[in-house]
Amino acid sequence: MGTASRLLLLHNLLLLLLPPPPGAFGFVPSLDSDFTFTLPAGRKECFFQPMRQGASLEVEYQVLDGAGLDVDFYLESPKGEILVFHQRKSDGVHTVETEDGDYMFCFDNTFSTLSEKVIFFELVLDNMGEGEQEDWKKYITGTDMLDMKLEDILESINNVKARLSKSLQIQTLLRAFEARDRNIQESNFDRVNFWSLVNLGVMVVVSAVQVYMLKSLFEDKRKSRT
């Protein structure tokens, strides 16, 4: 075992014995969350997300169930400016660079008087805690002689976590697409069954009318005299 390898092993053991610095487990300042809810007919639901300066907010939504599979969506900045506004859309993805304050995004179903909507949305927040990585700097000093710096380890962990977060996000979106397709198929199945029963009933009525009319054509309407 070389000298550099011994130093690296000793350094890693010392790090394991030291108490973790504040925020040491928050390597990548990225947060993901998703939510599914039912929006009644004629109602509007709004959500708020606090953000910091220089961060990034991504909102992705899908209408999973409901007549028309559409909803109105808008995103408002802390200053009250409308950043995004879409009418009667079934899905959408929007990313904005943020400033300090609370961002509001709303789903509006007031145009529908009968049908409720099932809506799925996901939030991806990037660059929400860059200051937490400053605690690692005091451990980096004096490690220039090692084969691998703590900066390299931190970068590798960040890359792995970013890819895992992206994989989880894609899986969540695929589940949302699957739920919407399943709802569409079930709705089509119910519609086909309903109209099949209607057609069957019409055929039975038409057949009965035809039998009655043919029978009436061959009836002897002359009255017999006694």
PDB file of C-alpha atoms in Angstrom:
ATOM      1  CA  MET A   1       0.000   0.000   0.000  1.00  0.00           C
ATOM      2  CA  GLY A   2       1.514   3.339  -1.045  1.00  0.00           C
ATOM      3  CA  THR A   3       1.938   6.430   1.095  1.00  0.00           C
ATOM      4  CA  ALA A   4      -0.857   8.316  -0.677  1.00  0.00           C
ATOM      5  CA  SER A   5      -3.251   5.391  -0.166  1.00  0.00           C
ATOM      6  CA  ARG A   6      -2.408   5.227   3.547  1.00  0.00           C
ATOM      7  CA  LEU A   7      -3.006   8.957   3.908  1.00  0.00           C
ATOM      8  CA  LEU A   8      -6.350   8.688   2.092  1.00  0.00           C
ATOM      9  CA  LEU A   9      -7.485   5.782   4.286  1.00  0.00           C
ATOM     10  CA  LEU A  10      -6.395   7.584   7.480  1.00  0.00           C
ATOM     11  CA  HIS A  11      -8.132  10.764   6.364  1.00  0.00           C
ATOM     12  CA  ASN A  12     -11.386   8.904   5.627  1.00  0.00           C
ATOM     13  CA  LEU A  13     -11.309   7.181   9.017  1.00  0.00           C
ATOM     14  CA  LEU A  14     -10.851  10.535  10.748  1.00  0.00           C
ATOM     15  CA  LEU A  15     -13.824  11.931   8.831  1.00  0.00           C
ATOM     16  CA  LEU A  16     -15.991   9.027   9.976  1.00  0.00           C
ATOM     17  CA  LEU A  17     -15.070   9.691  13.611  1.00  0.00           C
ATOM     18  CA  LEU A  18     -15.798  13.418  13.397  1.00  0.00           C
ATOM     19  CA  PRO A  19     -19.383  14.636  13.955  1.00  0.00           C
ATOM     20  CA  PRO A  20     -21.076  15.571  10.659  1.00  0.00           C
ATOM     21  CA  PRO A  21     -21.195  19.293   9.919  1.00  0.00           C
ATOM     22  CA  PRO A  22     -24.579  21.015   9.628  1.00  0.00           C
ATOM     23  CA  GLY A  23     -26.122  20.293   6.250  1.00  0.00           C
ATOM     24  CA  ALA A  24     -23.557  17.608   5.442  1.00  0.00           C
ATOM     25  CA  PHE A  25     -26.277  15.273   4.210  1.00  0.00           C
ATOM     26  CA  GLY A  26     -27.818  17.826   1.865  1.00  0.00           C
ATOM     27  CA  PHE A  27     -25.292  17.432  -0.918  1.00  0.00           C
ATOM     28  CA  VAL A  28     -27.334  18.633  -3.867  1.00  0.00           C
ATOM     29  CA  PRO A  29     -29.563  21.654  -3.259  1.00  0.00           C
ATOM     30  CA  SER A  30     -32.454  20.101  -5.210  1.00  0.00           C
ATOM     31  CA  LEU A  31     -35.880  19.158  -3.891  1.00  0.00           C
ATOM     32  CA  ASP A  32     -38.626  17.190  -5.621  1.00  0.00           C
ATOM     33  CA  SER A  33     -42.233  16.756  -4.539  1.00  0.00           C
ATOM     34  CA  ASP A  34     -45.459  15.677  -6.194  1.00  0.00           C
ATOM     35  CA  PHE A  35     -49.143  15.772  -5.298  1.00  0.00           C
ATOM     36  CA  THR A  36     -52.423  14.466  -6.718  1.00  0.00           C
ATOM     37  CA  PHE A  37     -55.749  16.052  -5.821  1.00  0.00           C
ATOM     38  CA  THR A  38     -59.354  16.331  -6.994  1.00  0.00           C
ATOM     39  CA  LEU A  39     -60.527  19.735  -8.233  1.00  0.00           C
ATOM     40  CA  PRO A  40     -64.331  20.044  -7.991  1.00  0.00           C
ATOM     41  CA  ALA A  41     -66.403  21.607 -10.761  1.00  0.00           C
ATOM     42  CA  GLY A  42     -66.559  25.398 -10.620  1.00  0.00           C
ATOM     43  CA  ARG A  43     -63.631  25.637  -8.179  1.00  0.00           C
ATOM     44  CA  LYS A  44     -60.066  26.963  -8.196  1.00  0.00           C
ATOM     45  CA  GLU A  45     -57.178  25.697  -6.070  1.00  0.00           C
ATOM     46  CA  CYS A  46     -53.942  27.620  -5.453  1.00  0.00           C
ATOM     47  CA  PHE A  47     -50.634  26.519  -3.928  1.00  0.00           C
ATOM     48  CA  PHE A  48     -47.694  28.535  -2.609  1.00  0.00           C
ATOM     49  CA  GLN A  49     -43.981  27.729  -2.760  1.00  0.00           C
ATOM     50  CA  PRO A  50     -41.341  29.896  -1.003  1.00  0.00           C
ATOM     51  CA  MET A  51     -38.230  30.400  -3.130  1.00  0.00           C
ATOM     52  CA  ARG A  52     -34.855  32.105  -2.819  1.00  0.00           C
ATOM     53  CA  GLN A  53     -32.907  34.395  -5.127  1.00  0.00           C
ATOM     54  CA  GLY A  54     -31.135  32.627  -7.981  1.00  0.00           C
ATOM     55  CA  ALA A  55     -32.981  29.318  -7.570  1.00  0.00           C
ATOM     56  CA  SER A  56     -35.031  27.494 -10.185  1.00  0.00           C
ATOM     57  CA  LEU A  57     -38.666  26.369  -9.963  1.00  0.00           C
ATOM     58  CA  GLU A  58     -40.078  23.765 -12.343  1.00  0.00           C
ATOM     59  CA  VAL A  59     -43.792  22.928 -12.310  1.00  0.00           C
ATOM     60  CA  GLU A  60     -45.179  20.025 -14.315  1.00  0.00           C
ATOM     61  CA  TYR A  61     -48.874  19.083 -14.257  1.00  0.00           C
ATOM     62  CA  GLN A  62     -51.263  16.623 -15.888  1.00  0.00           C
ATOM     63  CA  VAL A  63     -55.021  16.206 -15.820  1.00  0.00           C
ATOM     64  CA  LEU A  64     -55.534  12.516 -15.062  1.00  0.00           C
ATOM     65  CA  ASP A  65     -59.326  12.284 -15.127  1.00  0.00           C
ATOM     66  CA  GLY A  66     -62.398  14.372 -15.863  1.00  0.00           C
ATOM     67  CA  ALA A  67     -64.428  15.446 -18.870  1.00  0.00           C
ATOM     68  CA  GLY A  68     -62.215  17.024 -21.515  1.00  0.00           C
ATOM     69  CA  LEU A  69     -59.011  16.382 -19.515  1.00  0.00           C
ATOM     70  CA  ASP A  70     -58.348  20.135 -19.399  1.00  0.00           C
ATOM     71  CA  VAL A  71     -57.788  22.850 -16.803  1.00  0.00           C
ATOM     72  CA  ASP A  72     -56.666  26.478 -16.631  1.00  0.00           C
ATOM     73  CA  PHE A  73     -53.217  27.047 -15.108  1.00  0.00           C
ATOM     74  CA  TYR A  74     -51.266  30.141 -14.152  1.00  0.00           C
ATOM     75  CA  LEU A  75     -48.074  30.898 -12.219  1.00  0.00           C
ATOM     76  CA  GLU A  76     -47.660  34.175 -10.325  1.00  0.00           C
ATOM     77  CA  SER A  77     -44.462  35.759  -8.992  1.00  0.00           C
ATOM     78  CA  PRO A  78     -44.085  37.282  -5.483  1.00  0.00           C
ATOM     79  CA  LYS A  79     -44.621  40.715  -7.094  1.00  0.00           C
ATOM     80  CA  GLY A  80     -48.000  39.662  -8.475  1.00  0.00           C
ATOM     81  CA  GLU A  81     -46.841  39.274 -12.084  1.00  0.00           C
ATOM     82  CA  ILE A  82     -48.385  36.486 -14.152  1.00  0.00           C
ATOM     83  CA  LEU A  83     -45.425  34.470 -15.452  1.00  0.00           C
ATOM     84  CA  VAL A  84     -47.387  31.635 -17.099  1.00  0.00           C
ATOM     85  CA  PHE A  85     -51.032  31.438 -18.132  1.00  0.00           C
ATOM     86  CA  HIS A  86     -52.568  28.529 -20.038  1.00  0.00           C
ATOM     87  CA  GLN A  87     -56.245  27.903 -20.789  1.00  0.00           C
ATOM     88  CA  ARG A  88     -57.884  24.500 -21.199  1.00  0.00           C
ATOM     89  CA  LYS A  89     -54.665  22.479 -21.247  1.00  0.00           C
ATOM     90  CA  SER A  90     -54.314  18.802 -20.309  1.00  0.00           C
ATOM     91  CA  ASP A  91     -50.627  19.029 -19.302  1.00  0.00           C
ATOM     92  CA  GLY A  92     -47.669  21.398 -19.202  1.00  0.00           C
ATOM     93  CA  VAL A  93     -44.098  21.954 -17.993  1.00  0.00           C
ATOM     94  CA  HIS A  94     -42.840  25.379 -16.902  1.00  0.00           C
ATOM     95  CA  THR A  95     -39.459  26.431 -15.485  1.00  0.00           C
ATOM     96  CA  VAL A  96     -38.666  29.893 -14.091  1.00  0.00           C
ATOM     97  CA  GLU A  97     -35.671  31.517 -12.423  1.00  0.00           C
ATOM     98  CA  THR A  98     -36.823  32.771  -9.046  1.00  0.00           C
ATOM     99  CA  GLU A  99     -36.289  35.577  -6.579  1.00  0.00           C
ATOM    100  CA  ASP A 100     -36.940  35.770  -2.841  1.00  0.00           C
ATOM    101  CA  GLY A 101     -40.599  35.347  -2.001  1.00  0.00           C
ATOM    102  CA  ASP A 102     -43.636  33.093  -2.335  1.00  0.00           C
ATOM    103  CA  TYR A 103     -44.651  31.898  -5.784  1.00  0.00           C
ATOM    104  CA  MET A 104     -48.291  31.012  -6.368  1.00  0.00           C
ATOM    105  CA  PHE A 105     -49.594  28.559  -8.968  1.00  0.00           C
ATOM    106  CA  CYS A 106     -53.287  27.857  -9.448  1.00  0.00           C
ATOM    107  CA  PHE A 107     -55.502  25.321 -11.200  1.00  0.00           C
ATOM    108  CA  ASP A 108     -58.837  26.749 -12.331  1.00  0.00           C
ATOM    109  CA  ASN A 109     -61.876  24.600 -13.134  1.00  0.00           C
ATOM    110  CA  THR A 110     -64.496  27.346 -12.940  1.00  0.00           C
ATOM    111  CA  PHE A 111     -65.336  26.946 -16.629  1.00  0.00           C
ATOM    112  CA  SER A 112     -66.749  23.473 -15.870  1.00  0.00           C
ATOM    113  CA  THR A 113     -70.109  23.291 -14.136  1.00  0.00           C
ATOM    114  CA  LEU A 114     -70.491  19.502 -13.893  1.00  0.00           C
ATOM    115  CA  SER A 115     -67.188  17.656 -14.189  1.00  0.00           C
ATOM    116  CA  GLU A 116     -64.514  17.479 -11.501  1.00  0.00           C
ATOM    117  CA  LYS A 117     -60.867  16.963 -12.461  1.00  0.00           C
ATOM    118  CA  VAL A 118     -58.145  14.777 -10.974  1.00  0.00           C
ATOM    119  CA  ILE A 119     -54.857  16.679 -11.272  1.00  0.00           C
ATOM    120  CA  PHE A 120     -51.280  15.562 -10.697  1.00  0.00           C
ATOM    121  CA  PHE A 121     -48.428  18.054 -10.384  1.00  0.00           C
ATOM    122  CA  GLU A 122     -44.737  17.865  -9.521  1.00  0.00           C
ATOM    123  CA  LEU A 123     -42.351  20.532  -8.239  1.00  0.00           C
ATOM    124  CA  VAL A 124     -38.592  20.452  -8.860  1.00  0.00           C
ATOM    125  CA  LEU A 125     -36.623  23.034  -6.878  1.00  0.00           C
ATOM    126  CA  ASP A 126     -32.971  23.593  -7.815  1.00  0.00           C
ATOM    127  CA  ASN A 127     -30.221  25.632  -6.102  1.00  0.00           C
ATOM    128  CA  MET A 128     -32.159  25.973  -2.866  1.00  0.00           C
ATOM    129  CA  GLY A 129     -29.257  25.573  -0.424  1.00  0.00           C
ATOM    130  CA  GLU A 130     -25.876  26.423  -1.890  1.00  0.00           C
ATOM    131  CA  GLY A 131     -24.658  27.838   1.410  1.00  0.00           C
ATOM    132  CA  GLU A 132     -24.738  24.440   3.054  1.00  0.00           C
ATOM    133  CA  GLN A 133     -21.777  23.262   1.003  1.00  0.00           C
ATOM    134  CA  GLU A 134     -19.525  25.881   2.578  1.00  0.00           C
ATOM    135  CA  ASP A 135     -19.185  23.628   5.664  1.00  0.00           C
ATOM    136  CA  TRP A 136     -17.089  21.206   3.630  1.00  0.00           C
ATOM    137  CA  LYS A 137     -14.340  23.725   2.915  1.00  0.00           C
ATOM    138  CA  LYS A 138     -12.713  23.346   6.318  1.00  0.00           C
ATOM    139  CA  TYR A 139     -12.197  19.636   5.579  1.00  0.00           C
ATOM    140  CA  ILE A 140     -10.661  20.255   2.166  1.00  0.00           C
ATOM    141  CA  THR A 141      -7.630  22.205   3.462  1.00  0.00           C
ATOM    142  CA  GLY A 142      -4.479  20.073   3.481  1.00  0.00           C
ATOM    143  CA  THR A 143      -5.766  17.312   1.214  1.00  0.00           C
ATOM    144  CA  ASP A 144      -3.997  18.421  -1.972  1.00  0.00           C
ATOM    145  CA  MET A 145      -1.511  15.548  -1.661  1.00  0.00           C
ATOM    146  CA  LEU A 146      -4.222  12.869  -1.763  1.00  0.00           C
ATOM    147  CA  ASP A 147      -5.173  11.028  -4.926  1.00  0.00           C
ATOM    148  CA  MET A 148      -8.814  12.098  -4.585  1.00  0.00           C
ATOM    149  CA  LYS A 149      -9.960  15.366  -3.057  1.00  0.00           C
ATOM    150  CA  LEU A 150     -13.116  15.812  -1.052  1.00  0.00           C
ATOM    151  CA  GLU A 151     -14.303  18.135  -3.802  1.00  0.00           C
ATOM    152  CA  ASP A 152     -14.130  15.247  -6.275  1.00  0.00           C
ATOM    153  CA  ILE A 153     -16.012  12.956  -3.879  1.00  0.00           C
ATOM    154  CA  LEU A 154     -18.674  15.599  -3.331  1.00  0.00           C
ATOM    155  CA  GLU A 155     -19.020  16.147  -7.075  1.00  0.00           C
ATOM    156  CA  SER A 156     -19.427  12.414  -7.683  1.00  0.00           C
ATOM    157  CA  ILE A 157     -22.089  12.144  -4.987  1.00  0.00           C
ATOM    158  CA  ASN A 158     -23.895  15.134  -6.443  1.00  0.00           C
ATOM    159  CA  ASN A 159     -23.884  13.572  -9.903  1.00  0.00           C
ATOM    160  CA  VAL A 160     -25.236  10.267  -8.587  1.00  0.00           C
ATOM    161  CA  LYS A 161     -27.963  11.976  -6.574  1.00  0.00           C
ATOM    162  CA  ALA A 162     -28.937  14.181  -9.520  1.00  0.00           C
ATOM    163  CA  ARG A 163     -29.298  11.144 -11.786  1.00  0.00           C
ATOM    164  CA  LEU A 164     -31.306   9.262  -9.152  1.00  0.00           C
ATOM    165  CA  SER A 165     -33.593  12.261  -8.685  1.00  0.00           C
ATOM    166  CA  LYS A 166     -34.093  12.481 -12.446  1.00  0.00           C
ATOM    167  CA  SER A 167     -34.898   8.763 -12.601  1.00  0.00           C
ATOM    168  CA  LEU A 168     -37.460   9.115  -9.811  1.00  0.00           C
ATOM    169  CA  GLN A 169     -38.996  12.106 -11.571  1.00  0.00           C
ATOM    170  CA  ILE A 170     -39.325  10.194 -14.858  1.00  0.00           C
ATOM    171  CA  GLN A 171     -40.869   7.196 -13.068  1.00  0.00           C
ATOM    172  CA  THR A 172     -43.385   9.461 -11.356  1.00  0.00           C
ATOM    173  CA  LEU A 173     -44.343  11.045 -14.678  1.00  0.00           C
ATOM    174  CA  LEU A 174     -44.705   7.615 -16.297  1.00  0.00           C
ATOM    175  CA  ARG A 175     -47.046   6.562 -13.500  1.00  0.00           C
ATOM    176  CA  ALA A 176     -49.086   9.715 -14.076  1.00  0.00           C
ATOM    177  CA  PHE A 177     -49.289   9.002 -17.815  1.00  0.00           C
ATOM    178  CA  GLU A 178     -50.336   5.424 -17.062  1.00  0.00           C
ATOM    179  CA  ALA A 179     -53.069   6.596 -14.674  1.00  0.00           C
ATOM    180  CA  ARG A 180     -54.431   9.044 -17.252  1.00  0.00           C
ATOM    181  CA  ASP A 181     -54.416   6.415 -20.027  1.00  0.00           C
ATOM    182  CA  ARG A 182     -56.146   3.928 -17.738  1.00  0.00           C
ATOM    183  CA  ASN A 183     -58.860   6.460 -16.919  1.00  0.00           C
ATOM    184  CA  ILE A 184     -59.380   7.154 -20.619  1.00  0.00           C
ATOM    185  CA  GLN A 185     -59.656   3.440 -21.380  1.00  0.00           C
ATOM    186  CA  GLU A 186     -62.138   2.862 -18.570  1.00  0.00           C
ATOM    187  CA  SER A 187     -64.217   5.807 -19.754  1.00  0.00           C
ATOM    188  CA  ASN A 188     -64.210   4.465 -23.316  1.00  0.00           C
ATOM    189  CA  PHE A 189     -65.136   1.000 -22.039  1.00  0.00           C
ATOM    190  CA  ASP A 190     -68.151   2.382 -20.140  1.00  0.00           C
ATOM    191  CA  ARG A 191     -69.193   4.460 -23.165  1.00  0.00           C
ATOM    192  CA  VAL A 192     -68.992   1.464 -25.520  1.00  0.00           C
ATOM    193  CA  ASN A 193     -71.029  -0.692 -23.137  1.00  0.00           C
ATOM    194  CA  PHE A 194     -73.690   1.996 -22.764  1.00  0.00           C
ATOM    195  CA  TRP A 195     -74.175   2.542 -26.495  1.00  0.00           C
ATOM    196  CA  SER A 196     -74.082  -1.210 -27.127  1.00  0.00           C
ATOM    197  CA  LEU A 197     -76.989  -1.643 -24.724  1.00  0.00           C
ATOM    198  CA  VAL A 198     -78.812   1.238 -26.404  1.00  0.00           C
ATOM    199  CA  ASN A 199     -78.319  -0.340 -29.834  1.00  0.00           C
ATOM    200  CA  LEU A 200     -79.461  -3.715 -28.534  1.00  0.00           C
ATOM    201  CA  GLY A 201     -82.617  -2.172 -27.116  1.00  0.00           C
ATOM    202  CA  VAL A 202     -83.330  -0.375 -30.394  1.00  0.00           C
ATOM    203  CA  MET A 203     -82.845  -3.605 -32.333  1.00  0.00           C
ATOM    204  CA  VAL A 204     -85.261  -5.480 -30.054  1.00  0.00           C
ATOM    205  CA  VAL A 205     -87.901  -2.748 -30.405  1.00  0.00           C
ATOM    206  CA  VAL A 206     -87.491  -2.580 -34.204  1.00  0.00           C
ATOM    207  CA  SER A 207     -87.724  -6.368 -34.483  1.00  0.00           C
ATOM    208  CA  ALA A 208     -90.920  -6.428 -32.415  1.00  0.00           C
ATOM    209  CA  VAL A 209     -92.455  -3.664 -34.547  1.00  0.00           C
ATOM    210  CA  GLN A 210     -91.537  -5.479 -37.752  1.00  0.00           C
ATOM    211  CA  VAL A 211     -93.058  -8.760 -36.544  1.00  0.00           C
ATOM    212  CA  TYR A 212     -96.247  -6.969 -35.539  1.00  0.00           C
ATOM    213  CA  MET A 213     -96.528  -5.169 -38.899  1.00  0.00           C
ATOM    214  CA  LEU A 214     -95.904  -8.364 -40.909  1.00  0.00           C
ATOM    215  CA  LYS A 215     -98.439 -10.235 -38.818  1.00  0.00           C
ATOM    216  CA  SER A 216    -101.018  -7.518 -39.313  1.00  0.00           C
ATOM    217  CA  LEU A 217    -100.588  -7.728 -43.103  1.00  0.00           C
ATOM    218  CA  PHE A 218    -101.736 -11.356 -43.190  1.00  0.00           C
ATOM    219  CA  GLU A 219    -104.651 -11.035 -40.810  1.00  0.00           C
ATOM    220  CA  ASP A 220    -108.127 -11.555 -42.342  1.00  0.00           C
ATOM    221  CA  LYS A 221    -110.000  -8.423 -41.458  1.00  0.00           C
ATOM    222  CA  ARG A 222    -113.291  -9.564 -43.096  1.00  0.00           C
ATOM    223  CA  LYS A 223    -115.988 -10.221 -40.564  1.00  0.00           C
ATOM    224  CA  SER A 224    -117.539 -13.690 -40.708  1.00  0.00           C
ATOM    225  CA  ARG A 225    -121.350 -13.782 -40.992  1.00  0.00           C
ATOM    226  CA  THR A 226    -123.390 -16.233 -38.973  1.00  0.00           C
TER     227      THR A 226
END
